[in-house]
mmCIF file of C-alpha atoms in Angstrom:
data_model
loop_
_atom_site.group_PDB
_atom_site.id
_atom_site.type_symbol
_atom_site.label_atom_id
_atom_site.label_comp_id
_atom_site.label_asym_id
_atom_site.label_seq_id
_atom_site.Cartn_x
_atom_site.Cartn_y
_atom_site.Cartn_z
ATOM 1 C CA ALA A 236 6.250 0.020 2.368
ATOM 2 C CA GLU A 237 8.055 1.229 -0.600
ATOM 3 C CA VAL A 238 11.423 -0.147 1.833
ATOM 4 C CA VAL A 239 10.073 -3.049 2.853
ATOM 5 C CA THR A 240 8.825 -3.981 -0.638
ATOM 6 C CA ALA A 241 12.908 -3.024 -2.197
ATOM 7 C CA LEU A 242 13.690 -4.614 0.716
ATOM 8 C CA ALA A 243 11.863 -8.251 0.385
ATOM 9 C CA TYR A 244 12.550 -8.169 -3.752
ATOM 10 C CA THR A 245 16.477 -8.356 -3.246
ATOM 11 C CA GLU A 246 16.407 -11.043 -0.757
ATOM 12 C CA ALA A 247 14.155 -12.828 -3.065
ATOM 13 C CA ALA A 248 16.559 -12.414 -5.844
ATOM 14 C CA ARG A 249 19.214 -14.145 -4.472
ATOM 15 C CA PRO A 250 20.199 -17.276 -5.553
ATOM 16 C CA PRO A 251 20.038 -20.470 -3.691
ATOM 17 C CA ASP A 252 22.758 -21.675 -1.535
ATOM 18 C CA LYS A 253 23.425 -24.218 0.986
ATOM 19 C CA GLU A 254 20.482 -23.299 4.146
ATOM 20 C CA HIS A 255 18.125 -22.218 1.394
ATOM 21 C CA PRO A 256 18.688 -24.911 -1.602
ATOM 22 C CA TRP A 257 15.531 -23.792 -3.599
ATOM 23 C CA GLY A 258 15.946 -20.244 -3.417
ATOM 24 C CA HIS A 259 14.600 -17.391 -0.943
ATOM 25 C CA GLY A 260 11.434 -16.842 -2.968
ATOM 26 C CA LYS A 261 9.748 -16.809 0.246
ATOM 27 C CA ILE A 262 11.034 -13.844 1.569
ATOM 28 C CA GLU A 263 8.464 -12.179 -0.915
ATOM 29 C CA SER A 264 5.348 -13.001 0.161
ATOM 30 C CA VAL A 265 5.876 -12.265 3.270
ATOM 31 C CA GLY A 266 7.407 -8.527 2.487
ATOM 32 C CA ALA A 267 3.630 -8.005 0.760
ATOM 33 C CA VAL A 268 1.966 -9.144 4.496
ATOM 34 C CA VAL A 269 3.981 -6.867 5.921
ATOM 35 C CA VAL A 270 3.373 -4.255 3.119
ATOM 36 C CA ALA A 271 -0.637 -5.128 3.297
ATOM 37 C CA GLY A 272 -0.832 -4.710 6.994
ATOM 38 C CA ILE A 273 1.189 -1.216 6.957
ATOM 39 C CA LEU A 274 -1.757 -0.084 4.660
ATOM 40 C CA LEU A 275 -4.170 -1.842 6.243
ATOM 41 C CA TYR A 276 -3.008 0.238 9.451
ATOM 42 C CA ILE A 277 -3.107 3.195 7.156
ATOM 43 C CA ALA A 278 -6.371 3.070 5.807
ATOM 44 C CA ALA A 279 -7.909 2.376 10.021
ATOM 45 C CA THR A 280 -6.226 5.655 11.164
ATOM 46 C CA MET A 281 -7.663 7.890 8.944
ATOM 47 C CA GLY A 282 -10.954 6.503 8.982
ATOM 48 C CA TRP A 283 -10.865 7.046 12.380
ATOM 49 C CA ASP A 284 -9.334 10.684 12.137
ATOM 50 C CA SER A 285 -12.420 11.200 9.142
ATOM 51 C CA LEU A 286 -14.619 9.406 11.526
ATOM 52 C CA SER A 287 -13.927 11.645 15.013
ATOM 53 C CA THR A 288 -14.192 14.762 12.561
ATOM 54 C CA ILE A 289 -17.005 14.318 11.014
ATOM 55 C CA ILE A 290 -19.268 12.981 14.104
ATOM 56 C CA PRO A 291 -19.045 16.279 15.969
ATOM 57 C CA LEU A 292 -20.650 18.172 13.385
ATOM 58 C CA ILE A 293 -23.322 16.024 12.481
ATOM 59 C CA ARG A 294 -24.235 15.890 16.193
ATOM 60 C CA SER A 295 -24.132 20.159 16.307
ATOM 61 C CA CYS A 296 -26.242 19.941 12.885
ATOM 62 C CA VAL A 297 -29.004 18.351 14.509
ATOM 63 C CA ARG A 298 -32.292 20.170 15.444
ATOM 64 C CA PRO A 299 -33.118 20.183 18.491
ATOM 65 C CA PRO A 300 -35.835 17.669 19.933
ATOM 66 C CA GLU A 301 -38.580 20.479 20.349
ATOM 67 C CA VAL A 302 -38.563 20.764 16.357
ATOM 68 C CA ALA A 303 -39.643 17.103 15.513
ATOM 69 C CA PRO A 304 -43.195 17.725 16.758
ATOM 70 C CA ALA A 305 -43.615 20.545 14.286
ATOM 71 C CA ALA A 306 -41.951 19.365 11.282
ATOM 72 C CA MET A 307 -43.851 16.078 11.528
ATOM 73 C CA VAL A 308 -47.384 17.564 11.595
ATOM 74 C CA ASN A 309 -45.925 19.576 8.217
ATOM 75 C CA ASP A 310 -44.999 16.309 6.417
ATOM 76 C CA GLU A 311 -48.352 15.421 7.114
ATOM 77 C CA VAL A 312 -49.983 18.722 6.366
ATOM 78 C CA VAL A 313 -48.008 18.699 2.774
ATOM 79 C CA ARG A 314 -48.675 14.868 2.226
ATOM 80 C CA LEU A 315 -52.182 15.200 2.417
ATOM 81 C CA PHE A 316 -52.516 18.421 0.340
ATOM 82 C CA SER A 317 -50.458 16.768 -2.239
ATOM 83 C CA GLU A 318 -52.974 13.661 -2.305
ATOM 84 C CA GLY A 319 -55.912 15.869 -2.830
ATOM 85 C CA ARG A 320 -57.738 15.289 0.076
ATOM 86 C CA LEU A 321 -56.820 18.834 1.372
ATOM 87 C CA VAL A 322 -58.628 20.211 -1.623
ATOM 88 C CA ARG A 323 -61.913 19.017 -2.905
#
């Protein structure tokens, strides 16, 4: 990305010539778009790599379905107890 920025800036700094009477300033915008594309690609690659590492870890930590009914009953008992419905 730094090389693209340096090349674009160097090219944009050239004085106007016969083919480009208003100068070469537009190349700086093209360079900025290229740098943005490079950075977006890097960000997407890092995100994909992170997700592909984290998702298997999350799946291995999920409790098996047999535990779910017991957890639901435990949750209801604790909720009723905290609301004072089981104790008078």
